[in-house]
mmCIF file of C-alpha atoms and ligand atoms in Angstrom:
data_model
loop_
_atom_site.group_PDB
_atom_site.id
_atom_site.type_symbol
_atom_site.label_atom_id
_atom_site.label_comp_id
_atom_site.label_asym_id
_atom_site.label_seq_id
_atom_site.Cartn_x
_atom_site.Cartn_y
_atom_site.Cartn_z
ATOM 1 C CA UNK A 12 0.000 0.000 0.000
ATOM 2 C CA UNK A 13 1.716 3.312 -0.832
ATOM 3 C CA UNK A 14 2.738 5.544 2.192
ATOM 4 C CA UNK A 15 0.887 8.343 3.102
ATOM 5 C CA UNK A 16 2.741 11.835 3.356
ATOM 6 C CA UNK A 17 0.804 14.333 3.868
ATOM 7 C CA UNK A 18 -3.071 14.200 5.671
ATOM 8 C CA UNK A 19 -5.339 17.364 6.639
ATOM 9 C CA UNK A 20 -8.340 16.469 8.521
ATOM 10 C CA UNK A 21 -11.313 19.790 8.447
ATOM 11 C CA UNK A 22 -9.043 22.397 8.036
ATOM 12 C CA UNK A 23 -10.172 25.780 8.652
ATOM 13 C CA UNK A 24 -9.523 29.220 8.330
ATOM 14 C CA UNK A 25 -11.691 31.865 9.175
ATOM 15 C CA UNK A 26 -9.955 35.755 9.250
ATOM 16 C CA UNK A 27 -12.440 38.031 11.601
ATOM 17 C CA UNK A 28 -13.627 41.006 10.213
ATOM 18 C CA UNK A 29 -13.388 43.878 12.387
ATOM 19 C CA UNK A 30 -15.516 47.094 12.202
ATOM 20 C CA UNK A 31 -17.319 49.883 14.016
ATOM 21 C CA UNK A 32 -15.505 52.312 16.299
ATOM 22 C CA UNK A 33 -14.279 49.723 18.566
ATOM 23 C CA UNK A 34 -12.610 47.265 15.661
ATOM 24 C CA UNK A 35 -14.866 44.556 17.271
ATOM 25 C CA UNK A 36 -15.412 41.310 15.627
ATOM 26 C CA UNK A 37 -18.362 41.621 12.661
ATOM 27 C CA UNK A 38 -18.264 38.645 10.888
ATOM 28 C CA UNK A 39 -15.618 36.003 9.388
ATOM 29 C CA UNK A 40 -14.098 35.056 5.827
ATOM 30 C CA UNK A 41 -14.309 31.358 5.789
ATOM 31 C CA UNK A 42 -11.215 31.285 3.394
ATOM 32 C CA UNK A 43 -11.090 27.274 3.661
ATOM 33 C CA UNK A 44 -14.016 25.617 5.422
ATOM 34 C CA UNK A 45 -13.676 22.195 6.175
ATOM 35 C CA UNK A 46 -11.129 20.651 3.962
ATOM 36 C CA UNK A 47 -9.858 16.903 4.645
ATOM 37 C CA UNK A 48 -7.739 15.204 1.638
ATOM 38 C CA UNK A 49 -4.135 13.729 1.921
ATOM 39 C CA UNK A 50 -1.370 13.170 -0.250
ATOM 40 C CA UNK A 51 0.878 10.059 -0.858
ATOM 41 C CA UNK A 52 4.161 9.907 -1.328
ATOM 42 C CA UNK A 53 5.472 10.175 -4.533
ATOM 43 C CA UNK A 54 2.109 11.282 -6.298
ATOM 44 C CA UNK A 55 1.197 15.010 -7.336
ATOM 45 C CA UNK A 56 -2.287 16.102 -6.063
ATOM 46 C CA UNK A 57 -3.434 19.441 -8.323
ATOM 47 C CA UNK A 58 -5.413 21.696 -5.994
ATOM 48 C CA UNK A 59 -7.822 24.181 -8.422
ATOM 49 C CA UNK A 60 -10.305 27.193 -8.587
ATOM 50 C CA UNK A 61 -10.753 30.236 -9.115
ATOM 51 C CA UNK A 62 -8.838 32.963 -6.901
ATOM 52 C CA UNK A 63 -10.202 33.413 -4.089
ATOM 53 C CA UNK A 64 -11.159 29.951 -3.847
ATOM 54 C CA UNK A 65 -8.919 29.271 -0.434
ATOM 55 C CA UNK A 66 -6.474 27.362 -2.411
ATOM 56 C CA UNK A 67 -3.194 29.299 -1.714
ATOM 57 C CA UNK A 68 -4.575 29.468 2.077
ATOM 58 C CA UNK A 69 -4.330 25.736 2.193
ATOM 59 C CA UNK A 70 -0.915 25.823 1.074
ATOM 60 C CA UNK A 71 0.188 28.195 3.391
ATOM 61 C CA UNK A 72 -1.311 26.572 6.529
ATOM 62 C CA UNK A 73 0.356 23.326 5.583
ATOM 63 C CA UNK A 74 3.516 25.218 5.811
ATOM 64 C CA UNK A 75 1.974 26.724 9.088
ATOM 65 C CA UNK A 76 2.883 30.316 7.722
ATOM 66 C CA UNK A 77 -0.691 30.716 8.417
ATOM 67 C CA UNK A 78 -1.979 29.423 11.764
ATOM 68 C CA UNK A 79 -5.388 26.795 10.913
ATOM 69 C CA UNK A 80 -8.010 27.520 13.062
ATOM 70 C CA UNK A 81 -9.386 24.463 13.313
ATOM 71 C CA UNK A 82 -8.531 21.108 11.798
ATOM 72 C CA UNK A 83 -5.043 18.875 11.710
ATOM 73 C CA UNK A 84 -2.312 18.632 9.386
ATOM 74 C CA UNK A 85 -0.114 15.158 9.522
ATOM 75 C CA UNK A 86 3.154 15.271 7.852
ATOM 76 C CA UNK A 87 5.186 12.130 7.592
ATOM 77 C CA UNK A 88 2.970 10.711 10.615
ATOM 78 C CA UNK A 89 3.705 13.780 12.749
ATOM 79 C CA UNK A 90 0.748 16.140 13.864
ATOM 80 C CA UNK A 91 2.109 19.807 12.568
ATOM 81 C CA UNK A 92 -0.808 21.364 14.228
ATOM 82 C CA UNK A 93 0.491 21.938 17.572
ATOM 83 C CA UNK A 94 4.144 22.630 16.967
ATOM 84 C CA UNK A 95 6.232 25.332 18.278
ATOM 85 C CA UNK A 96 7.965 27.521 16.043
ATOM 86 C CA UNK A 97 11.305 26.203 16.345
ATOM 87 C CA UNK A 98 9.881 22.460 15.822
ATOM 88 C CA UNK A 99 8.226 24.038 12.852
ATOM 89 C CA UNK A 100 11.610 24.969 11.027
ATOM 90 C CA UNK A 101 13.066 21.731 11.537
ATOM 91 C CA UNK A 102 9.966 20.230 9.579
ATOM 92 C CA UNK A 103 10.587 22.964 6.620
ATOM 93 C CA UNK A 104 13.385 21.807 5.850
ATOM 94 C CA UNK A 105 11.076 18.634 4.304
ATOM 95 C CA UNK A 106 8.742 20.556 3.094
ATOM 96 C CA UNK A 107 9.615 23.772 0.596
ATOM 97 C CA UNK A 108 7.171 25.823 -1.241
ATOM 98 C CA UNK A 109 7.721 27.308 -5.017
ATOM 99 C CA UNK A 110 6.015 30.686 -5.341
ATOM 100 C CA UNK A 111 4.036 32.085 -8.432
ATOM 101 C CA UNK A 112 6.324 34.983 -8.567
ATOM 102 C CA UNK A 113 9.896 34.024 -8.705
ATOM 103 C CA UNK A 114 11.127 38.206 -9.368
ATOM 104 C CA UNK A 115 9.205 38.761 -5.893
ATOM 105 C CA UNK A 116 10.688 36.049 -4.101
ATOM 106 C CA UNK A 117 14.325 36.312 -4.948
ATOM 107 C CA UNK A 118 16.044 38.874 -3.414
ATOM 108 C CA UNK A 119 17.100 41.402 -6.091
ATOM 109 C CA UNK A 120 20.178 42.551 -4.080
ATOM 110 C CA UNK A 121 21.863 38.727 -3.609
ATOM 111 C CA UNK A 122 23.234 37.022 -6.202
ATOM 112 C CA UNK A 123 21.723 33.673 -7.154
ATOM 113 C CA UNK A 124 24.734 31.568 -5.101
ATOM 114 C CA UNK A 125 23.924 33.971 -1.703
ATOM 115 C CA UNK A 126 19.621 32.922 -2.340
ATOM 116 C CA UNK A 127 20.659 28.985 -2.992
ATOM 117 C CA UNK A 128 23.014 28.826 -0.124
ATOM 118 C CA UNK A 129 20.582 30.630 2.445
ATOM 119 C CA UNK A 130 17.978 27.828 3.160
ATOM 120 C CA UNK A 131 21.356 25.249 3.874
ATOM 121 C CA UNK A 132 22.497 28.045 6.379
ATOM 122 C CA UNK A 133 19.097 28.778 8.064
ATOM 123 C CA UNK A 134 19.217 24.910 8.618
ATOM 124 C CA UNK A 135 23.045 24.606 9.759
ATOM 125 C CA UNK A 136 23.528 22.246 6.746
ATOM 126 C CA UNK A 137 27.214 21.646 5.124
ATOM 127 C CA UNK A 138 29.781 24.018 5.852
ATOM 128 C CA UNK A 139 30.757 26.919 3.225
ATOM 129 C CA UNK A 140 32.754 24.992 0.601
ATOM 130 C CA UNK A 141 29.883 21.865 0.729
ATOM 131 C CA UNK A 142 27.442 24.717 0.412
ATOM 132 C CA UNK A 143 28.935 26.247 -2.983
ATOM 133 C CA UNK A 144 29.269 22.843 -4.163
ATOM 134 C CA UNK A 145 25.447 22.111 -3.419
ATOM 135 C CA UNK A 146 24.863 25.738 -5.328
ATOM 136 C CA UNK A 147 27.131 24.525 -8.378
ATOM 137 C CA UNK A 148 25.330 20.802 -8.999
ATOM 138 C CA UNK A 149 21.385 22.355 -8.311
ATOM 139 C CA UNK A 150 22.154 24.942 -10.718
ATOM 140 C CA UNK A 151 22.951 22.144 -13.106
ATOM 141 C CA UNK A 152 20.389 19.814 -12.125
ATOM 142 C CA UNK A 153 17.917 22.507 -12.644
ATOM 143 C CA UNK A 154 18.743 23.383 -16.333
ATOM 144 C CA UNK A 155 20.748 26.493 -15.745
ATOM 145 C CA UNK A 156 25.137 26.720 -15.120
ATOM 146 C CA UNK A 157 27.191 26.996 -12.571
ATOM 147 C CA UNK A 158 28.661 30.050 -13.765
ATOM 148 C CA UNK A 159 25.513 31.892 -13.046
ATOM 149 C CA UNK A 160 26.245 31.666 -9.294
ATOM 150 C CA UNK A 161 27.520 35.152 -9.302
ATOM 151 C CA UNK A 162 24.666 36.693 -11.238
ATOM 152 C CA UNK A 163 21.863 38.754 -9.812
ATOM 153 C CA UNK A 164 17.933 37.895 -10.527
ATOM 154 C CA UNK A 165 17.250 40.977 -12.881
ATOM 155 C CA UNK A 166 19.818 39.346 -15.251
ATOM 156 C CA UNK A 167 17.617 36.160 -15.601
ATOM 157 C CA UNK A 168 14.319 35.408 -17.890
ATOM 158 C CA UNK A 169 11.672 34.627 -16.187
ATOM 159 C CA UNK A 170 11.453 30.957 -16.753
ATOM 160 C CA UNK A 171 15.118 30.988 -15.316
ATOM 161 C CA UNK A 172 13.976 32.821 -12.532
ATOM 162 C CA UNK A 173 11.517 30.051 -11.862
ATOM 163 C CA UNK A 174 14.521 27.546 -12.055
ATOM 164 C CA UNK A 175 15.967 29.044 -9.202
ATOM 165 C CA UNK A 176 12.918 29.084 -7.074
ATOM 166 C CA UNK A 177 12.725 25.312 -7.950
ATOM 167 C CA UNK A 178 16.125 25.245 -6.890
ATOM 168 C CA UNK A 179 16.206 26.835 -3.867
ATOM 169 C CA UNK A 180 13.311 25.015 -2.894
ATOM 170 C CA UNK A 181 15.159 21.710 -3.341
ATOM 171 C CA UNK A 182 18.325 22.200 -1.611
ATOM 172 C CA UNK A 183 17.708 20.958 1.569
ATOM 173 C CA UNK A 184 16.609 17.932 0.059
ATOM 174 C CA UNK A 185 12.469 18.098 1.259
ATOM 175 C CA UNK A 186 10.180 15.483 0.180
ATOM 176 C CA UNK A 187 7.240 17.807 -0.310
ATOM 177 C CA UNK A 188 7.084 20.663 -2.475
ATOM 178 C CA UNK A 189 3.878 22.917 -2.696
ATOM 179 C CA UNK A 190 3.843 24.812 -6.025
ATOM 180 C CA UNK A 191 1.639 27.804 -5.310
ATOM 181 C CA UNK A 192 0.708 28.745 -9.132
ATOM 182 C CA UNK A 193 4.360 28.376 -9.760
ATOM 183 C CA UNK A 194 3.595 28.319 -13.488
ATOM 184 C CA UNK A 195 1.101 31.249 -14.042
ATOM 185 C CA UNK A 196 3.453 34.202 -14.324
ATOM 186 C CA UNK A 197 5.199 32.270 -17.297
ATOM 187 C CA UNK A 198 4.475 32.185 -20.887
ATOM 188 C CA UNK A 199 2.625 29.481 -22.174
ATOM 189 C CA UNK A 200 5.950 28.270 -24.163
ATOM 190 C CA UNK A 201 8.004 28.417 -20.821
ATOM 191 C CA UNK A 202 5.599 27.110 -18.304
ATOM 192 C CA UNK A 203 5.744 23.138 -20.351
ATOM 193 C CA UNK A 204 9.472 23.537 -20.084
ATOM 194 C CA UNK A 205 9.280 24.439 -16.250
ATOM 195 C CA UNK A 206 6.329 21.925 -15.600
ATOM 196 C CA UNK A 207 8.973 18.726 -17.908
ATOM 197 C CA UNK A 208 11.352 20.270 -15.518
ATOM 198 C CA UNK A 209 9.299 19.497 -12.022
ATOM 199 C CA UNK A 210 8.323 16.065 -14.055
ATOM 200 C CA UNK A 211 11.491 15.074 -13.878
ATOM 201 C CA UNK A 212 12.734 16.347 -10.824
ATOM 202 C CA UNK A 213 10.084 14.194 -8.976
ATOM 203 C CA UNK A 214 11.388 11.049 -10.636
ATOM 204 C CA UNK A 215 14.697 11.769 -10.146
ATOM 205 C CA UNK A 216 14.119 12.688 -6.336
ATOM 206 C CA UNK A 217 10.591 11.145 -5.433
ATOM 207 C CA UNK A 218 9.420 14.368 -4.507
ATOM 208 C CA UNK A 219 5.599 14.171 -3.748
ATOM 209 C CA UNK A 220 3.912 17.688 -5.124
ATOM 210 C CA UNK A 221 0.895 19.491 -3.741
ATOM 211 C CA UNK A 222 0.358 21.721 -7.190
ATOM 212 C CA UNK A 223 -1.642 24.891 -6.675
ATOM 213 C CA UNK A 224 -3.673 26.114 -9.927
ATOM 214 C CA UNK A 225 -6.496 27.897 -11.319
ATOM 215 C CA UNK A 226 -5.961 26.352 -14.637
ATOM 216 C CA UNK A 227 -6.732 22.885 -14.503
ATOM 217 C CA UNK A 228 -5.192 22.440 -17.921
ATOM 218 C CA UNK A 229 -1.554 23.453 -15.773
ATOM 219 C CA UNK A 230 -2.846 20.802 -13.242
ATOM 220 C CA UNK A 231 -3.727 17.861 -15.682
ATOM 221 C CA UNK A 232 -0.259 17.757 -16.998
ATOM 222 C CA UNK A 233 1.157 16.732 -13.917
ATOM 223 C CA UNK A 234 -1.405 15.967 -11.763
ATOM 224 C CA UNK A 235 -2.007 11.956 -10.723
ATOM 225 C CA UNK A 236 -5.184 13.178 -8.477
ATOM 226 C CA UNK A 237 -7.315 16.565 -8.967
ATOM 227 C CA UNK A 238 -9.029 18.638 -5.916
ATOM 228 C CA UNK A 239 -11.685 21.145 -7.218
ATOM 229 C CA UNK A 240 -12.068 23.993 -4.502
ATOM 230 C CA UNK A 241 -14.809 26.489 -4.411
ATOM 231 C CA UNK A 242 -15.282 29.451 -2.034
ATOM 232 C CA UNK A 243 -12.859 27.087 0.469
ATOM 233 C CA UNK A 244 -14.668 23.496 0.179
ATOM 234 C CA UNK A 245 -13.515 20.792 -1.961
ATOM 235 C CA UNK A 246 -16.396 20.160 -4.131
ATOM 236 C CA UNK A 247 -14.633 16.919 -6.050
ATOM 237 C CA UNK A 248 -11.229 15.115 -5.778
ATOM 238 C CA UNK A 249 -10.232 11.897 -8.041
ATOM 239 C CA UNK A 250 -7.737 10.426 -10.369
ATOM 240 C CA UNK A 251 -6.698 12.798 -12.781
ATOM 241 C CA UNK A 252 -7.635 10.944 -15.464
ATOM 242 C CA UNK A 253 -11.610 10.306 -14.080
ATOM 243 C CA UNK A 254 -11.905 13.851 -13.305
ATOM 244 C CA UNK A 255 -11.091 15.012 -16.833
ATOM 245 C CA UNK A 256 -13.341 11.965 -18.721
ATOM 246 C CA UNK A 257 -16.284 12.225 -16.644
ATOM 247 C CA UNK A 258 -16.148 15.474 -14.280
ATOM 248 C CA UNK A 259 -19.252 14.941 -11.958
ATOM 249 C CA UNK A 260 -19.715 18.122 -9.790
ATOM 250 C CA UNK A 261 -21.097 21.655 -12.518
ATOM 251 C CA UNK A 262 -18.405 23.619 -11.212
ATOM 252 C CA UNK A 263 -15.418 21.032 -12.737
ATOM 253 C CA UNK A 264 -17.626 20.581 -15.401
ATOM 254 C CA UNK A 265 -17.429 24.532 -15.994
ATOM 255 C CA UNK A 266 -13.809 24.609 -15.470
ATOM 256 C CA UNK A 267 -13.172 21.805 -17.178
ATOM 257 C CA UNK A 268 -15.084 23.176 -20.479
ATOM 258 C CA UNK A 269 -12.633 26.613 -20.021
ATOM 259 C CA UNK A 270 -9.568 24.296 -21.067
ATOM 260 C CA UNK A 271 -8.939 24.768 -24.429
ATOM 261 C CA UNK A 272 -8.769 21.683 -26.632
ATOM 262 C CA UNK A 273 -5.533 20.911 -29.107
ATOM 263 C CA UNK A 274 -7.999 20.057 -32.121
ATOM 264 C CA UNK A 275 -10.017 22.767 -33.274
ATOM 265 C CA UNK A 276 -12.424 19.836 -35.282
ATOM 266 C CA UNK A 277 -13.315 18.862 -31.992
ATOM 267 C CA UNK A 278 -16.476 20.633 -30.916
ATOM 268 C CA UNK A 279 -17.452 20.432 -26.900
ATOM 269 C CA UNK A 280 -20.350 21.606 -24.972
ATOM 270 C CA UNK A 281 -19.093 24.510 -23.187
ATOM 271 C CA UNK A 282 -21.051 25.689 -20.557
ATOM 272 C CA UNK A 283 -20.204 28.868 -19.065
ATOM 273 C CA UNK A 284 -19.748 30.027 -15.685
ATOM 274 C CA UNK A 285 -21.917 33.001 -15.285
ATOM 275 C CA UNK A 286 -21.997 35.632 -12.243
ATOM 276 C CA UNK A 287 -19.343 36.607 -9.779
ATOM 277 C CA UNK A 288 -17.795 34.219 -6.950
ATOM 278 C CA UNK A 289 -19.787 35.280 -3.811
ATOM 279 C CA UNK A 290 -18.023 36.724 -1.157
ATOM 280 C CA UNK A 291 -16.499 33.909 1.186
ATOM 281 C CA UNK A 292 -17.771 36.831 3.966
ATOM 282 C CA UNK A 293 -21.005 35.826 2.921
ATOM 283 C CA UNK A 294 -21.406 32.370 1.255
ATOM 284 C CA UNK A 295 -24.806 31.578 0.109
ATOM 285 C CA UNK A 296 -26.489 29.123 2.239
ATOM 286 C CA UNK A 297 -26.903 25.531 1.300
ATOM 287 C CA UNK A 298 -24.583 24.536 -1.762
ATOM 288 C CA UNK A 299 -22.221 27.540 -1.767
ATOM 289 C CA UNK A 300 -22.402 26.723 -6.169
ATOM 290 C CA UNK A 301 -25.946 27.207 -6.353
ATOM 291 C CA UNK A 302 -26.137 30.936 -7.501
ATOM 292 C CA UNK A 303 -24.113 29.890 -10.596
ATOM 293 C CA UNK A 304 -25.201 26.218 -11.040
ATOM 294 C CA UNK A 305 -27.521 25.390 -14.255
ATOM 295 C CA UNK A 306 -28.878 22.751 -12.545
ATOM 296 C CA UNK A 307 -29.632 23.413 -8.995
ATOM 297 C CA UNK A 308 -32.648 22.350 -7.184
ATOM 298 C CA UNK A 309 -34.677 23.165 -4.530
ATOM 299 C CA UNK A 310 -32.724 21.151 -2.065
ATOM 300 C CA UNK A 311 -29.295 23.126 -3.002
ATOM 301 C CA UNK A 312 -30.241 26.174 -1.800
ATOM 302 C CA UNK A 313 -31.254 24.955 1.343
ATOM 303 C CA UNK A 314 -29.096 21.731 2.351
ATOM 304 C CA UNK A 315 -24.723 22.034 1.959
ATOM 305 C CA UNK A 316 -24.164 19.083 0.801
ATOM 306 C CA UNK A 317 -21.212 17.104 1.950
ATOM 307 C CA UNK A 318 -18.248 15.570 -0.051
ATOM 308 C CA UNK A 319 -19.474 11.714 -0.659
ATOM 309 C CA UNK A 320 -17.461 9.067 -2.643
ATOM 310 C CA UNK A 321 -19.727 8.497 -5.701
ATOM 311 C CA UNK A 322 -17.617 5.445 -7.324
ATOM 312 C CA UNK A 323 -14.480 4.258 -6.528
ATOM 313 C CA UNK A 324 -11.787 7.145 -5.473
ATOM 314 C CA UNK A 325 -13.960 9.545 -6.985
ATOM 315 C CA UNK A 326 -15.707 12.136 -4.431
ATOM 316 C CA UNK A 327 -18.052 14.827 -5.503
ATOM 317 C CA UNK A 328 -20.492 17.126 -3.178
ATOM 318 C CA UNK A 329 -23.629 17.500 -4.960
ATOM 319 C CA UNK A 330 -26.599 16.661 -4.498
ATOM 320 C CA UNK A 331 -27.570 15.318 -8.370
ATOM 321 C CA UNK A 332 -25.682 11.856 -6.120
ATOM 322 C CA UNK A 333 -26.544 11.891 -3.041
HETATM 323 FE FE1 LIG B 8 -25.517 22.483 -8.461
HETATM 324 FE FE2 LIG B 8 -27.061 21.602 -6.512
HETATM 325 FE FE3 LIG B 8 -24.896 20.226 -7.178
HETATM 326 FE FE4 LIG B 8 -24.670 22.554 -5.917
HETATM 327 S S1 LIG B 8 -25.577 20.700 -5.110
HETATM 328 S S2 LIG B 8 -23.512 21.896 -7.651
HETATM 329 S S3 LIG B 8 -26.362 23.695 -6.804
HETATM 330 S S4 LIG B 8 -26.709 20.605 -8.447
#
């Protein structure tokens, strides 16, 4: 049976709204409500939705730079919830994150050597010599020279600047990195050559990957499981491959009909996703997809309906199954 790595069990995160003269309490953005999924080890699990959708929340609670309010988060068998700060930085050194914007997470003023080598010193790995040696071989292993050490990030592309990211997140040698949209900020032409690149880095290094999306054409490329999140539930989660042939909840179905098809002799039903994405300050009762759902019944508006396996591996919360 393959290994588990990572497990969250009705994660939460609710920010308070403040307000009036006093700043008092007024309400809550449920940013993720509920959220339970896990990931093995080894696999890539695609998290998608639209912005605002609690995905990049997730992310950052797993690396506890946001504090869950309620809900667990297992890591390699150890509970993450309730550890201190400085137990917390030993466990990031397993777990990295890649960030959409590789310009705003590089340091403009170090060179690229001084941004590999910092994550080896925060973690009192190797002494200076191993260090620039570590530098020299993940420059090569992630497409780019040694020589460019000394350079600054200004004087990269920014598909190269997304190499280093990927670099620096692998230098301490974690076995889970979260990719929060690291593709999106790339040209369509660079962002295949940086997703081949995190292809074959897993193999290589059987890194698992939590990949965080709003396209789920990105996702499907490197994605061995799919969630779907909406206004901070997960409203399906299966095989890659099952979610893209038969999609069961409307809002995948939606999403799925925005990715844009090789073949243009190919015609698809498209249906389109109308309205705005309520506030999460203000969900709509019941199914929080029902304002936008073609084919909502009386029952959604009134009943949330909970995430239920509807075949094998393949869960979906809607009530046209349950
Ligand atoms: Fe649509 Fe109802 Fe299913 Fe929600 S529960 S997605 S409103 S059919």
């Amino acid at each position: 049976m393959t290994e588990i790595l990572l497990k969250v069990e009705r994660l939460k995160k609710y920010f308070p709204i403040k307000g009036g003269v006093f700043g008092k309490r007024i309400g809550e953005v449920k940013a993720v409500d509920d959220i339970s999924f896990i990931v093995k080890k080894g696999e890539t699990l695609g998290l998608v939705g639209e912005s605002g959708c609690g995905k990049s929340t997730t992310g950052r609670m797993l690396m506890r730079l946001l504090e869950p309010t309620e809900g667990q988060i297992y890591f390699d068998g150890k509970d993450l919830t309730f550890l201190s700060n400085r137990e917390m930085r030993k466990i990031r050194k397993e777990m990295q994150m890649v960030f959409q914007d590789p310009f705003a997470s590089l340091n403009p003023r170090h060179t690229v050597e001084k941004i590999l080598e910092e994550p080896l010193i925060v973690h009192g790995i190797g002494d200076a010599k191993e260090r620039k040696q570590r530098v020299k071989e993940m420059l090569e292993i992630v497409g780019l020279s040694s020589y460019h050490a000394k350079r600054y990030p200004h004087q990269f592309s920014g598909g190269q600047r997304q190499r280093i990211g990927i670099a620096r997140a692998l230098m301490t040698k974690p076995k889970l990195i979260i990719g929060d949209e690291p593709v999106s900020a790339l040209d369509v032409s660079i962002q295949s050559q940086v997703l081949n690149l995190l292809e074959d880095l897993q193999k290589e290094f059987g890194l698992t990957y939590l990949f965080i999306a709003h396209d789920l054409g990105v996702v499907r490329h490197i994605s061995d499981r799919v969630g779907v999140m909406y206004l901070g539930r997960l409203v399906e989660i299966t095989d890659s491959e099952k979610l893209y042939e038969n999609p069961l909840h409307p809002y995948s179905r939606v999403l799925l009909s925005a990715v844009p098809i090789p073949d243009p002799t190919v015609k698809k039903d498209r249906p389109l996703l109308t309205g705005d994405i309520p506030s999460p300050a203000n969900p709509p009762q019941g199914c929080a997809f029902h304002t936008r759902c073609k084919e909502c019944m009386e029952v959604c508006k009134i009943v949330r309906p909970e995430l239920k396996e509807i075949e094998p591996g393949h869960f979906a919360a809607c009530h046209l199954y349950q």
